[in-house]
Amino acid sequence: MAFGIKRGVRFQILSESDFDRIHWGTLHILEKVGVQVDSVACRKLLKDNGCEVDESKRIAKIPSHLVEEALSKKKTSITLAARDPKYDAKLDLDHSYMTANGNGAVAVDFETGERRPSTKKDVADSSRIIDYLQNVHIHWPMVSSTDKHPSVVHLHDLDASMSNTQKHIMYETGVTLSDAKHLTEIGYIAAGGEKEFRHRPIHSCLQCTYAPLQHDAGVMDASLYFAEHGVPLVFFGMPQPGATGPVTLVGSLVVGNAEVLSALVMTQLHAPGSAVIYGMGNAPLDMRTTIRAGGSPEHAISSAIATELAHYYGMPSCVGVSATAKVPGDQAVLEYYTGCVGPLLAGADLMCGVGLLEDSSCLFYEQIVIDNEIVGSIARLIRGEWADDDTMALDIIEKVGVGKNFLAQKHTMQHLRAGEHFMPDLIDRRSFDAWSASGSKSLVDKAREKTRWILENHRVPPLDADTQKRVDAVIEKAKKPMWGGETKRD
Amino acid sequence: MADGKEAILSELENSVKNLQEEAAMEAARKALSAGVSPIDAIEKGLAKGIRQVGEKFERKEMFVVELIYAAEIMSNAIKILEPELRKSKEKRNVLAHVVLGTVAGDIHDIGKNLVRIMLEASGFEVRDIGKDAPIDGFISAAKEMGAEIVGASSLMTTTVSVQKEVVDALRSGGIEAPLMVGGAAVTEAWAKEIGAVYSSDAGSAVSVAKSLVGKGG
Ligand code: B1M
């Protein structure tokens, strides 16, 4: 079976004239208001290429021709390669890929239920779960190795991920130039060399822009390095409608679009043809609690329209979902389902990500397994229907005739085997008696059982000893006193 | 006159409480021409209004945008009172002086801004030193304003350690003000480890700050 979710359904929310308007409006903002660029290197790049740059305010005004040029220079066919090529994710605008959520700092211990700072072991174990699950296609280090030295937490996160999944790994921790160098170096080692990595990038980096209309210095310095060194990038706008963007979803899309397109301009000026994915995560700030509402209908629809806009630009989209629920169960399911279904119906290429609660902060192992089921159900929803000889089944209808049934037809069996009907793993469709006789288990109970099974049984081939040694050496070399402070961690 | 003054004070209070910007400006001008002391205008008028908005926000009866808007109205009205305020010998009766920032290396500032607004709404004077704020910035601001509390926000596992830097620098700079910490990456245990006090959200930041300066909590 092909990897990823093949899409056949696509809802359309915005019209062609909406796209034109949004694009025009964004160009207008970039020329008139500009963006704040904190990176000296990026300001120089923009200035050298004809942007009006106000050094004292660090604002660059970007003429529209630079945006159009960047859009025409960017890499159009991006494959996020994997250690095992059967997991290669081809971003062909025809498949959707689900990713893990990433970088929480808290985990709930699977055995004791204790809510505690996350560790490298959590990164490793969750990576194995992601490796196993069929509906999660791309991995993110889900939590941080907070038991490691702060200066190299992100490298341990990558290390634990690499040795516990063969899927593509996307990280979002390349926030300074030196982070970028070390992460890239590890990628080259894991791929077997620079040439091999450039050819088959097994890692990629997601970078956030800073709403409204700003670019962090470290993030952009790192991004130029990644672009130049063949590490695919996602630029992820995150205006929060009503807080760091206009309350209207389209207004926030314009703000995020200006950020993503200006980041695209900088990378294409620096490294023409580098791979950039169009990211946007415009979840509103809940105005009563001030928590980011990642599983809200507004986030879902914002991600859907951002996807449409990305496709208008011929770029794959990367959009988000998260949940504010505190424990796995009904609220988490409702939030994850809402957050995933909207963008996936609109054709999201990368949908990130599963498994964290408390607004991408807290890992529950079993939530990964529950979300995997949600995605399975949505995959069926977006597969699409079509009428051909086989699906119309006129010959079978004729053969069976009036008043009988289709249960014993080969056509029925063949299609069931090919996935015509979604076969849930956790949803219990049995009778009450059968359900209660086997212990009246809830969805969460069943997810825990499956999680336990995966943890006990699923093994991932480790990196070979030499690769591992070289990765360890990079981590050791990268360790430095953090902000001059001593720390108890190793 | 006494009557007039009471009426003006309640106009100030109500205009903030009901989010009426024009009315607040108007009431501030009236206060000036009626000779109401600017300190009274703030404390017995505007601040009473914003406190009620803050309480309603805490009870989830008002949106955070409304709280922010009310704070804006209040600060614009204070601008009108400012010339008188400068002349006046009375001092604003603030609960305490607080220096607040997001630590170096970290640009997440939405939470920190909310903490500032809630502290201000509750009667604290806050010097906001912004995001990605250097350690020195905390120290010099604390010295300048004579801060009774220093607050450091941090959202990332990679930047929480800077909070320890801030405490260490405060102490070696001879500043005894307690450090208040918060933000998604911070835990109660971490706060204890570095000798700081933790609060989990903007509402509890206010009660923690109050208890730190012995003003209840
Ligand atoms: C002094 O006393 C006190 C007392 C209480 C205090 C206090 C101080 N400070 C806060 N509080 C408390 O009161 C507030 C009000 O109730 C609360 O404040 P909060 O700030 O917690 O809550 C806010 C009101 C709403 N919450 C937020 O605003 C944060 C939400 C999340 C999703 C988030 C956002 C929005 C952003 N981000 Co980023 N971001 C995440 C966040 C996930 C999360 N759950 O926190 C987090 C923190 N980010 C992360 C990352 C990795 C990053 N982000 C980045 C950028 C951004 C945006 C700019 C896009 C945006 C911030 C916009 C802004 N102006 O602040 C980058 C940072 C670059 C840098 N150098 O700092 C970047 C590195 C990504 C990249 N590669 O570019 C993760 C950190 C991972 C980790 N383990 O450390 C993260 C947990 C998300 C995730 N799971 O991946 C309380 O904590």
Short mmCIF file of C-alpha atoms in Angstrom, two decimals, chain A residues 8-423:
data_model
loop_
_atom_site.label_atom_id
_atom_site.label_comp_id
_atom_site.label_asym_id
_atom_site.label_seq_id
_atom_site.Cartn_x
_atom_site.Cartn_y
_atom_site.Cartn_z
CA GLY A 8 -10.01 12.21 -3.23
CA VAL A 9 -12.17 14.78 -1.52
CA ARG A 10 -11.41 18.42 -1.24
CA PHE A 11 -13.68 21.03 0.22
CA GLN A 12 -13.24 24.47 -1.16
CA ILE A 13 -13.80 27.36 1.18
CA LEU A 14 -12.09 30.32 -0.47
CA SER A 15 -12.72 31.26 -4.08
CA GLU A 16 -10.17 32.20 -6.73
CA SER A 17 -10.97 35.86 -6.24
CA ASP A 18 -10.44 35.46 -2.49
CA PHE A 19 -6.95 34.10 -3.16
CA ASP A 20 -6.15 37.01 -5.46
CA ARG A 21 -7.37 39.44 -2.85
CA ILE A 22 -5.41 37.80 -0.04
CA HIS A 23 -2.27 37.64 -2.17
CA TRP A 24 -2.61 41.26 -3.24
CA GLY A 25 -3.34 42.35 0.34
CA THR A 26 -0.28 40.51 1.59
CA LEU A 27 1.97 42.14 -1.01
CA HIS A 28 0.51 45.46 0.00
CA ILE A 29 1.39 44.82 3.67
CA LEU A 30 4.90 43.67 2.79
CA GLU A 31 5.56 46.80 0.73
CA LYS A 32 3.82 49.29 2.93
CA VAL A 33 4.24 48.08 6.51
CA GLY A 34 7.10 45.64 6.02
CA VAL A 35 8.39 43.07 8.48
CA GLN A 36 10.74 43.36 11.41
CA VAL A 37 13.87 41.36 10.70
CA ASP A 38 16.09 40.94 13.74
CA SER A 39 18.82 39.02 11.92
CA VAL A 40 21.64 41.26 10.70
CA ALA A 41 22.50 38.78 7.94
CA CYS A 42 18.92 38.74 6.70
CA ARG A 43 18.61 42.53 6.73
CA LYS A 44 21.76 42.78 4.66
CA LEU A 45 20.43 40.20 2.24
CA LEU A 46 17.19 42.10 1.82
CA LYS A 47 18.90 45.45 1.49
CA ASP A 48 21.34 44.15 -1.10
CA ASN A 49 18.39 42.94 -3.11
CA GLY A 50 16.55 46.20 -3.21
CA CYS A 51 14.40 46.24 -0.08
CA GLU A 52 14.00 49.44 1.84
CA VAL A 53 15.51 48.69 5.25
CA ASP A 54 15.21 50.90 8.31
CA GLU A 55 18.15 49.80 10.45
CA SER A 56 17.02 51.59 13.59
CA LYS A 57 13.61 49.92 13.55
CA ARG A 58 14.91 46.76 11.86
CA ILE A 59 11.99 46.98 9.45
CA ALA A 60 12.35 45.77 5.87
CA LYS A 61 9.82 46.66 3.22
CA ILE A 62 9.70 43.99 0.57
CA PRO A 63 8.73 44.85 -3.01
CA SER A 64 6.31 42.42 -4.61
CA HIS A 65 8.61 41.34 -7.41
CA LEU A 66 10.89 39.73 -4.80
CA VAL A 67 7.96 37.70 -3.53
CA GLU A 68 6.98 36.62 -7.02
CA GLU A 69 10.59 35.68 -7.77
CA ALA A 70 10.89 33.67 -4.56
CA LEU A 71 7.67 31.83 -5.40
CA SER A 72 9.07 30.91 -8.78
CA LYS A 73 12.47 29.83 -7.43
CA LYS A 74 11.39 27.56 -4.59
CA LYS A 75 11.70 23.81 -4.88
CA THR A 76 8.44 22.36 -6.10
CA SER A 77 8.75 18.65 -5.55
CA ILE A 78 9.66 17.92 -1.97
CA THR A 79 10.08 14.45 -0.55
CA LEU A 80 10.65 14.10 3.16
CA ALA A 81 12.77 10.98 3.05
CA ALA A 82 12.96 8.39 5.78
CA ARG A 83 15.60 6.04 7.15
CA ASP A 84 13.45 3.28 5.69
CA PRO A 85 12.48 4.46 2.17
CA LYS A 86 9.08 2.80 2.43
CA TYR A 87 8.22 5.69 4.74
CA ASP A 88 9.24 8.43 2.30
CA ALA A 89 6.62 11.18 2.33
CA LYS A 90 6.17 12.64 -1.13
CA LEU A 91 4.56 16.04 -0.86
CA ASP A 92 2.82 15.75 -4.21
CA LEU A 93 -0.25 17.81 -3.21
CA ASP A 94 -2.21 14.59 -3.55
CA HIS A 95 -1.40 12.87 -0.25
CA SER A 96 -1.82 13.93 3.34
CA TYR A 97 0.65 12.98 6.02
CA MET A 98 0.05 13.03 9.73
CA THR A 99 2.88 13.96 12.05
CA ALA A 100 3.47 13.58 15.75
CA ASN A 101 3.10 16.69 17.88
CA GLY A 102 6.35 17.92 19.33
CA ASN A 103 8.36 19.40 22.13
CA GLY A 104 6.19 19.16 25.15
CA ALA A 105 8.08 19.48 28.40
CA VAL A 106 5.87 17.29 30.55
CA ALA A 107 4.92 13.61 30.36
CA VAL A 108 2.49 11.49 32.29
CA ASP A 109 4.31 8.34 33.30
CA PHE A 110 2.63 5.40 31.59
CA GLU A 111 3.07 3.12 34.60
CA THR A 112 2.65 5.38 37.61
CA GLY A 113 0.43 8.08 36.15
CA GLU A 114 2.72 10.70 37.61
CA ARG A 115 2.79 14.03 35.75
CA ARG A 116 6.46 14.96 35.61
CA PRO A 117 9.12 16.67 33.47
CA SER A 118 9.74 14.67 30.30
CA THR A 119 12.92 12.65 29.83
CA LYS A 120 14.98 11.22 27.01
CA LYS A 121 13.33 7.85 27.65
CA ASP A 122 9.95 9.45 26.95
CA VAL A 123 11.29 10.69 23.62
CA ALA A 124 12.56 7.20 22.82
CA ASP A 125 9.39 5.36 23.85
CA SER A 126 7.04 7.75 22.08
CA SER A 127 9.21 7.47 18.96
CA ARG A 128 8.71 3.72 18.99
CA ILE A 129 4.96 4.18 19.23
CA ILE A 130 5.00 6.56 16.27
CA ASP A 131 7.14 4.11 14.34
CA TYR A 132 4.56 1.40 14.88
CA LEU A 133 1.37 3.31 14.12
CA GLN A 134 0.08 3.23 10.59
CA ASN A 135 -1.71 6.55 10.47
CA VAL A 136 1.15 8.69 11.70
CA HIS A 137 3.60 9.18 8.89
CA ILE A 138 6.17 11.67 10.08
CA HIS A 139 7.85 11.86 13.42
CA TRP A 140 8.57 14.81 15.67
CA PRO A 141 10.49 14.45 18.92
CA MET A 142 7.35 14.61 21.03
CA VAL A 143 8.83 15.89 24.26
CA SER A 144 12.11 17.34 25.46
CA SER A 145 14.89 15.38 27.16
CA THR A 146 14.80 17.64 30.19
CA ASP A 147 17.01 15.19 32.10
CA LYS A 148 19.88 16.17 29.80
CA HIS A 149 22.15 19.19 29.82
CA PRO A 150 20.06 22.19 28.67
CA SER A 151 22.50 23.14 25.93
CA VAL A 152 22.03 19.81 24.14
CA VAL A 153 18.46 18.83 24.98
CA HIS A 154 17.45 19.20 21.34
CA LEU A 155 20.31 16.99 20.15
CA HIS A 156 19.33 14.27 22.61
CA ASP A 157 15.75 14.61 21.36
CA LEU A 158 16.93 13.97 17.82
CA ASP A 159 19.21 11.15 18.90
CA ALA A 160 16.46 9.34 20.81
CA SER A 161 14.12 9.79 17.84
CA MET A 162 16.58 8.52 15.24
CA SER A 163 17.27 5.31 17.06
CA ASN A 164 13.59 4.61 17.71
CA THR A 165 11.83 5.32 14.46
CA GLN A 166 12.59 4.78 10.82
CA LYS A 167 10.19 7.48 9.73
CA HIS A 168 11.17 10.99 8.66
CA ILE A 169 11.98 13.29 11.57
CA MET A 170 11.00 16.92 11.71
CA TYR A 171 12.30 19.02 14.58
CA GLU A 172 11.56 22.60 15.60
CA THR A 173 14.56 23.23 17.77
CA GLY A 174 17.01 24.78 15.33
CA VAL A 175 16.70 28.17 16.93
CA THR A 176 20.27 29.45 16.75
CA LEU A 177 23.02 29.12 14.20
CA SER A 178 24.96 26.71 16.38
CA ASP A 179 21.83 24.56 16.92
CA ALA A 180 21.40 24.47 13.15
CA LYS A 181 24.99 23.39 12.59
CA HIS A 182 24.83 20.55 15.09
CA LEU A 183 21.42 19.31 13.95
CA THR A 184 22.57 19.36 10.33
CA GLU A 185 25.78 17.57 11.20
CA ILE A 186 23.82 14.80 12.88
CA GLY A 187 21.55 14.58 9.84
CA TYR A 188 24.53 14.18 7.53
CA ILE A 189 25.99 11.47 9.75
CA ALA A 190 22.69 9.58 9.88
CA ALA A 191 22.17 9.83 6.12
CA GLY A 192 25.68 8.62 5.38
CA GLY A 193 27.07 11.92 4.19
CA GLU A 194 26.17 15.40 2.98
CA LYS A 195 25.47 14.31 -0.58
CA GLU A 196 23.22 11.52 0.62
CA PHE A 197 21.35 13.87 2.92
CA ARG A 198 20.83 16.48 0.23
CA HIS A 199 19.51 13.77 -2.03
CA ARG A 200 17.33 12.18 0.64
CA PRO A 201 16.75 14.62 3.50
CA ILE A 202 15.75 12.39 6.39
CA HIS A 203 15.30 15.36 8.72
CA SER A 204 13.64 18.73 8.33
CA CYS A 205 13.10 21.77 10.51
CA LEU A 206 9.99 23.73 11.34
CA GLN A 207 10.55 27.40 12.13
CA CYS A 208 8.02 29.76 13.63
CA THR A 209 7.67 33.30 12.49
CA TYR A 210 6.75 35.83 15.10
CA ALA A 211 3.38 37.48 14.80
CA PRO A 212 2.63 40.09 13.96
CA LEU A 213 5.12 40.61 11.14
CA GLN A 214 8.41 39.77 12.84
CA HIS A 215 11.30 37.37 12.35
CA ASP A 216 13.45 36.29 15.28
CA ALA A 217 17.20 36.67 14.70
CA GLY A 218 18.28 33.22 15.81
CA VAL A 219 15.48 31.46 13.98
CA MET A 220 16.28 33.22 10.70
CA ASP A 221 20.06 32.83 10.97
CA ALA A 222 19.48 29.12 11.53
CA SER A 223 17.01 29.02 8.64
CA LEU A 224 19.52 30.44 6.16
CA TYR A 225 21.98 27.79 7.26
CA PHE A 226 19.41 25.01 6.89
CA ALA A 227 18.34 26.27 3.46
CA GLU A 228 21.92 26.38 2.27
CA HIS A 229 22.66 22.93 3.63
CA GLY A 230 19.73 21.08 2.15
CA VAL A 231 17.55 20.75 5.24
CA PRO A 232 13.92 21.28 4.19
CA LEU A 233 12.17 24.03 6.12
CA VAL A 234 8.64 24.74 7.19
CA PHE A 235 7.91 28.38 7.95
CA PHE A 236 5.04 28.33 10.35
CA GLY A 237 3.05 31.51 10.91
CA MET A 238 1.14 31.57 14.17
CA PRO A 239 -0.86 34.75 14.53
CA GLN A 240 -3.52 34.13 17.12
CA PRO A 241 -6.76 35.64 15.82
CA GLY A 242 -7.76 38.42 18.19
CA ALA A 243 -4.38 38.57 19.94
CA THR A 244 -1.36 38.64 17.62
CA GLY A 245 -3.47 38.85 14.48
CA PRO A 246 -6.82 40.36 13.53
CA VAL A 247 -9.76 38.57 15.11
CA THR A 248 -11.06 37.63 11.67
CA LEU A 249 -9.54 34.42 10.41
CA VAL A 250 -8.76 35.79 6.97
CA GLY A 251 -7.14 38.86 8.50
CA SER A 252 -4.85 36.64 10.54
CA LEU A 253 -4.13 34.59 7.44
CA VAL A 254 -2.90 37.77 5.73
CA VAL A 255 -0.57 38.50 8.65
CA GLY A 256 0.77 34.94 8.71
CA ASN A 257 1.06 34.92 4.93
CA ALA A 258 3.19 38.06 4.99
CA GLU A 259 5.47 36.37 7.52
CA VAL A 260 5.76 33.10 5.63
CA LEU A 261 6.27 34.74 2.24
CA SER A 262 8.91 37.13 3.60
CA ALA A 263 10.76 34.17 5.15
CA LEU A 264 10.50 32.44 1.77
CA VAL A 265 12.01 35.51 0.11
CA MET A 266 15.00 35.46 2.48
CA THR A 267 15.71 31.76 2.00
CA GLN A 268 15.34 31.91 -1.78
CA LEU A 269 17.64 34.93 -2.01
CA HIS A 270 20.19 33.10 0.09
CA ALA A 271 19.77 29.59 -1.31
CA PRO A 272 17.67 29.61 -4.48
CA GLY A 273 15.71 26.43 -5.00
CA SER A 274 15.79 25.39 -1.35
CA ALA A 275 12.85 23.39 -0.06
CA VAL A 276 10.25 25.40 1.85
CA ILE A 277 6.89 24.16 3.07
CA TYR A 278 4.10 26.62 3.77
CA GLY A 279 3.11 26.41 7.44
CA MET A 280 0.35 28.13 9.39
CA GLY A 281 -1.18 27.53 12.80
CA ASN A 282 -3.63 30.31 13.51
CA ALA A 283 -5.33 29.05 16.63
CA PRO A 284 -7.14 31.75 18.56
CA LEU A 285 -6.35 32.66 22.11
CA ASP A 286 -9.33 31.56 24.16
CA MET A 287 -10.50 34.93 25.40
CA ARG A 288 -11.76 33.64 28.72
CA THR A 289 -8.83 31.50 29.79
CA THR A 290 -6.01 32.91 27.58
CA ILE A 291 -5.02 29.41 26.54
CA ARG A 292 -4.33 28.82 22.87
CA ALA A 293 -7.34 26.96 21.48
CA GLY A 294 -5.62 24.38 19.28
CA GLY A 295 -8.60 22.06 18.89
CA SER A 296 -11.09 24.78 18.04
CA PRO A 297 -13.19 25.03 14.88
CA GLU A 298 -11.50 28.39 14.21
CA HIS A 299 -8.08 26.73 14.17
CA ALA A 300 -9.40 23.96 11.93
CA ILE A 301 -10.91 26.35 9.42
CA SER A 302 -7.87 28.65 9.56
CA SER A 303 -5.70 25.66 8.72
CA ALA A 304 -8.05 24.70 5.92
CA ILE A 305 -7.89 28.12 4.27
CA ALA A 306 -4.12 28.30 4.82
CA THR A 307 -3.86 24.98 2.99
CA GLU A 308 -5.88 26.35 0.12
CA LEU A 309 -3.63 29.38 -0.05
CA ALA A 310 -0.49 27.20 0.03
CA HIS A 311 -1.85 25.21 -2.89
CA TYR A 312 -2.63 28.43 -4.75
CA TYR A 313 1.11 29.12 -4.43
CA GLY A 314 1.94 25.58 -5.51
CA MET A 315 3.38 24.80 -2.11
CA PRO A 316 2.61 21.93 0.25
CA SER A 317 0.98 23.00 3.48
CA CYS A 318 1.85 22.17 7.05
CA VAL A 319 -0.89 22.96 9.54
CA GLY A 320 -1.58 22.12 13.13
CA VAL A 321 -3.92 20.63 15.63
CA SER A 322 -3.64 20.36 19.38
CA ALA A 323 -5.91 19.99 22.37
CA THR A 324 -6.44 21.84 25.61
CA ALA A 325 -7.74 18.69 27.33
CA LYS A 326 -5.87 17.69 30.45
CA VAL A 327 -6.40 13.92 30.16
CA PRO A 328 -7.13 11.51 27.30
CA GLY A 329 -10.81 10.93 26.75
CA ASP A 330 -13.85 12.71 25.44
CA GLN A 331 -12.61 16.30 25.35
CA ALA A 332 -9.31 15.32 23.75
CA VAL A 333 -11.11 13.28 21.11
CA LEU A 334 -13.50 16.09 20.33
CA GLU A 335 -10.68 18.60 20.01
CA TYR A 336 -8.43 16.36 17.93
CA TYR A 337 -11.24 15.28 15.65
CA THR A 338 -12.38 18.85 15.04
CA GLY A 339 -8.85 20.07 14.55
CA CYS A 340 -7.90 17.32 12.09
CA VAL A 341 -11.01 16.91 10.04
CA GLY A 342 -11.29 20.50 8.80
CA PRO A 343 -7.78 20.82 7.36
CA LEU A 344 -7.68 17.27 6.05
CA LEU A 345 -10.92 17.81 4.17
CA ALA A 346 -9.30 20.85 2.60
CA GLY A 347 -6.26 18.82 1.55
CA ALA A 348 -3.63 19.55 4.22
CA ASP A 349 -0.34 17.98 3.17
CA LEU A 350 1.26 17.81 6.59
CA MET A 351 -1.00 17.75 9.60
CA CYS A 352 0.82 18.11 12.90
CA GLY A 353 0.40 16.56 15.24
CA VAL A 354 -0.89 13.81 17.44
CA GLY A 355 -0.43 12.86 21.05
CA LEU A 356 0.09 15.94 23.20
CA LEU A 357 -2.45 17.54 25.50
CA GLU A 358 -2.53 20.85 27.40
CA ASP A 359 -1.80 22.83 24.24
CA SER A 360 1.14 20.78 23.00
CA SER A 361 2.73 20.58 26.42
CA CYS A 362 2.00 17.21 27.95
CA LEU A 363 2.55 13.72 26.55
CA PHE A 364 0.17 10.87 27.27
CA TYR A 365 1.37 7.77 25.46
CA GLU A 366 -2.13 6.43 24.96
CA GLN A 367 -3.28 9.68 23.36
CA ILE A 368 -0.99 8.92 20.41
CA VAL A 369 -2.83 5.67 19.88
CA ILE A 370 -6.25 7.33 20.18
CA ASP A 371 -5.30 10.03 17.67
CA ASN A 372 -4.06 7.36 15.30
CA GLU A 373 -7.60 5.97 15.31
CA ILE A 374 -9.08 9.41 14.68
CA VAL A 375 -6.84 9.88 11.66
CA GLY A 376 -7.79 6.43 10.39
CA SER A 377 -11.41 7.41 10.41
CA ILE A 378 -10.74 10.73 8.70
CA ALA A 379 -8.55 9.02 6.10
CA ARG A 380 -11.64 7.10 5.01
CA LEU A 381 -13.65 10.29 4.97
CA ILE A 382 -11.29 12.03 2.58
CA ARG A 383 -10.48 9.08 0.36
CA GLY A 384 -13.10 10.18 -2.13
CA GLU A 385 -15.70 8.26 -4.09
CA TRP A 386 -15.88 7.77 -7.80
CA ALA A 387 -18.16 6.00 -10.22
CA ASP A 388 -16.59 3.41 -12.48
CA ASP A 389 -17.53 -0.10 -13.50
CA ASP A 390 -16.04 -1.57 -10.39
CA THR A 391 -17.56 0.84 -7.85
CA MET A 392 -20.96 0.99 -9.58
CA ALA A 393 -21.01 -2.80 -9.51
CA LEU A 394 -23.86 -3.07 -12.03
CA ASP A 395 -22.96 -6.66 -12.83
CA ILE A 396 -23.09 -7.61 -9.17
CA ILE A 397 -26.38 -5.81 -8.59
CA GLU A 398 -27.76 -7.65 -11.59
CA LYS A 399 -26.38 -10.96 -10.39
CA VAL A 400 -27.77 -10.66 -6.87
CA GLY A 401 -31.07 -9.35 -8.10
CA VAL A 402 -34.05 -8.25 -6.04
CA GLY A 403 -34.47 -8.95 -2.34
CA LYS A 404 -31.26 -10.87 -1.64
CA ASN A 405 -27.96 -9.64 -0.14
CA PHE A 406 -24.36 -8.94 -1.06
CA LEU A 407 -22.67 -10.64 1.88
CA ALA A 408 -21.26 -13.61 0.04
CA GLN A 409 -20.06 -11.76 -3.04
CA LYS A 410 -16.42 -11.84 -4.02
CA HIS A 411 -16.75 -8.14 -4.88
CA THR A 412 -17.69 -7.49 -1.25
CA MET A 413 -14.77 -9.46 0.13
CA GLN A 414 -12.25 -7.96 -2.23
CA HIS A 415 -13.25 -4.41 -1.46
CA LEU A 416 -13.34 -4.99 2.28
CA ARG A 417 -9.81 -6.35 2.11
CA ALA A 418 -8.78 -3.29 0.12
CA GLY A 419 -10.08 -0.96 2.82
CA GLU A 420 -13.49 0.01 1.49
CA HIS A 421 -14.74 0.19 5.06
CA PHE A 422 -12.75 1.68 7.91
CA MET A 423 -12.03 -1.03 10.48
#
